[in-house]
Amino acid sequence: MGGLGKTTLAQLAFNDDRLEGVKRFLIVLDDVWNGNYVEWVGLRNLVTDGAKGSKILVTTRNKNSALMMVTVSLYHLAGLPDDYCWSLFEKWAFREGESARYQNLVIIGLQLVGNCRGVPIAIRALGSLLSWEREESYWLFLKNNKILDIPQMENDILPMLRLSYDQLPPNLKECFAYCSLLPKGQEFDKDTLIQLWMAQDFTQSSNSYQQLEDIVILYFDELVSRSFFDVVG
């Protein structure tokens, strides 16, 4: 299933300080779908001269790709334990110490989190979505409509992420949809993206250029707060 944290885990391994200064190499191939064994052998032959302890770390959702490439061990990433699930949700849905004031929402939240099947990205998206809502009726709406029970199809977006997008105001939808033009996983500069949005005239305003830029900056900051972007560095 997508969203379990395979890429995050690979990044942690790649950025581990203990890798600095070794002669050995670590190659990370993230989100592999290629099932061509000939191409895999070709790549493997290029790196057979690495020092002892050199590794290739592969993440994939494709079982056939994993079985084709595995030479040492195959690790099936599981969902988060229940206590970690709630801790992650609480961090995004409530401000520090706020959950104690909303025990009615906590009860509903526990049921919602239980339906996330331990998927971190779904829990984070759910918490981010509900961080804007303190009305019990909306929390119950999500629970009673069982949006999280919709099965995820292969290569499909998680239902919780789709709901988060559907709940965006039209102007934010337009800005975020524009980002589909960027290569997957690419880091981008905030100021550059804001200028691109402005060039597309994604907001209407009769004010000055500086005021228009301020509005688009607010769009960006709101998408960050709703977990549509990750801040790096």
Short mmCIF file of N, CA, C and O in Angstrom, two decimals, residues 29 32-46 48 56 62-71:
data_model
loop_
_atom_site.label_atom_id
_atom_site.label_comp_id
_atom_site.label_asym_id
_atom_site.label_seq_id
_atom_site.Cartn_x
_atom_site.Cartn_y
_atom_site.Cartn_z
N LEU A 29 17.31 3.09 -4.70
CA LEU A 29 16.37 3.12 -5.82
C LEU A 29 14.96 3.15 -5.24
O LEU A 29 14.46 2.15 -4.72
N VAL A 32 10.41 1.69 -7.27
CA VAL A 32 10.74 0.95 -8.49
C VAL A 32 9.53 0.16 -8.97
O VAL A 32 8.87 -0.54 -8.20
N TRP A 33 9.25 0.27 -10.28
CA TRP A 33 8.18 -0.50 -10.90
C TRP A 33 8.68 -1.37 -12.04
O TRP A 33 7.95 -2.23 -12.56
N ASN A 34 9.91 -1.15 -12.46
CA ASN A 34 10.46 -1.89 -13.59
C ASN A 34 10.62 -3.36 -13.25
O ASN A 34 11.26 -3.71 -12.26
N GLY A 35 10.06 -4.23 -14.07
CA GLY A 35 10.17 -5.66 -13.83
C GLY A 35 11.05 -6.36 -14.85
O GLY A 35 10.97 -7.58 -14.99
N ASN A 36 11.91 -5.59 -15.53
CA ASN A 36 12.77 -6.16 -16.56
C ASN A 36 14.04 -6.73 -15.92
O ASN A 36 14.92 -5.99 -15.48
N TYR A 37 14.13 -8.04 -15.88
CA TYR A 37 15.27 -8.69 -15.21
C TYR A 37 16.58 -8.42 -15.92
O TYR A 37 17.63 -8.28 -15.28
N VAL A 38 16.56 -8.32 -17.24
CA VAL A 38 17.78 -8.06 -18.00
C VAL A 38 18.37 -6.70 -17.61
O VAL A 38 19.59 -6.57 -17.41
N GLU A 39 17.51 -5.69 -17.49
CA GLU A 39 17.98 -4.35 -17.10
C GLU A 39 18.52 -4.36 -15.68
O GLU A 39 19.51 -3.68 -15.37
N TRP A 40 17.87 -5.11 -14.80
CA TRP A 40 18.33 -5.20 -13.42
C TRP A 40 19.71 -5.85 -13.35
O TRP A 40 20.61 -5.37 -12.65
N VAL A 41 19.93 -6.92 -14.09
CA VAL A 41 21.24 -7.58 -14.11
C VAL A 41 22.29 -6.63 -14.65
O VAL A 41 23.42 -6.58 -14.15
N GLY A 42 21.93 -5.86 -15.68
CA GLY A 42 22.87 -4.89 -16.24
C GLY A 42 23.31 -3.87 -15.21
O GLY A 42 24.49 -3.51 -15.12
N LEU A 43 22.36 -3.37 -14.42
CA LEU A 43 22.70 -2.41 -13.37
C LEU A 43 23.55 -3.06 -12.29
O LEU A 43 24.55 -2.50 -11.84
N ARG A 44 23.16 -4.24 -11.89
CA ARG A 44 23.88 -4.94 -10.82
C ARG A 44 25.34 -5.21 -11.22
O ARG A 44 26.26 -5.06 -10.40
N ASN A 45 25.56 -5.53 -12.48
CA ASN A 45 26.92 -5.82 -12.94
C ASN A 45 27.82 -4.58 -12.92
O ASN A 45 29.05 -4.70 -12.84
N LEU A 46 27.20 -3.40 -13.00
CA LEU A 46 27.98 -2.16 -12.99
C LEU A 46 28.55 -1.84 -11.61
O LEU A 46 29.51 -1.07 -11.49
N THR A 48 29.34 -4.28 -9.11
CA THR A 48 29.84 -5.47 -8.40
C THR A 48 31.23 -5.27 -7.81
O THR A 48 31.67 -6.06 -6.98
N ILE A 56 22.63 -1.89 -2.16
CA ILE A 56 21.59 -1.24 -2.96
C ILE A 56 20.27 -1.41 -2.21
O ILE A 56 19.86 -2.54 -1.93
N ASN A 62 5.62 -3.06 -6.00
CA ASN A 62 5.43 -4.13 -6.95
C ASN A 62 6.12 -5.40 -6.45
O ASN A 62 7.35 -5.45 -6.37
N LYS A 63 5.36 -6.41 -6.11
CA LYS A 63 5.93 -7.64 -5.55
C LYS A 63 6.89 -8.30 -6.52
O LYS A 63 7.96 -8.81 -6.12
N ASN A 64 6.56 -8.32 -7.80
CA ASN A 64 7.42 -8.96 -8.79
C ASN A 64 8.77 -8.26 -8.90
O ASN A 64 9.82 -8.91 -9.03
N SER A 65 8.76 -6.91 -8.84
CA SER A 65 10.02 -6.17 -8.86
C SER A 65 10.87 -6.51 -7.65
O SER A 65 12.09 -6.69 -7.75
N ALA A 66 10.22 -6.63 -6.50
CA ALA A 66 10.95 -6.93 -5.28
C ALA A 66 11.58 -8.32 -5.35
O ALA A 66 12.76 -8.50 -5.01
N LEU A 67 10.83 -9.30 -5.79
CA LEU A 67 11.35 -10.66 -5.87
C LEU A 67 12.48 -10.77 -6.89
O LEU A 67 13.43 -11.54 -6.71
N MET A 68 12.38 -9.99 -7.95
CA MET A 68 13.41 -10.03 -8.99
C MET A 68 14.73 -9.45 -8.48
O MET A 68 15.81 -9.97 -8.79
N MET A 69 14.66 -8.39 -7.67
CA MET A 69 15.86 -7.67 -7.27
C MET A 69 16.45 -8.14 -5.96
O MET A 69 17.61 -7.84 -5.66
N VAL A 70 15.69 -8.86 -5.15
CA VAL A 70 16.15 -9.20 -3.82
C VAL A 70 17.32 -10.17 -3.89
O VAL A 70 17.33 -11.13 -4.66
N THR A 71 18.38 -9.90 -3.10
CA THR A 71 19.53 -10.80 -3.01
C THR A 71 19.86 -11.12 -1.56
O THR A 71 20.55 -12.10 -1.29
#
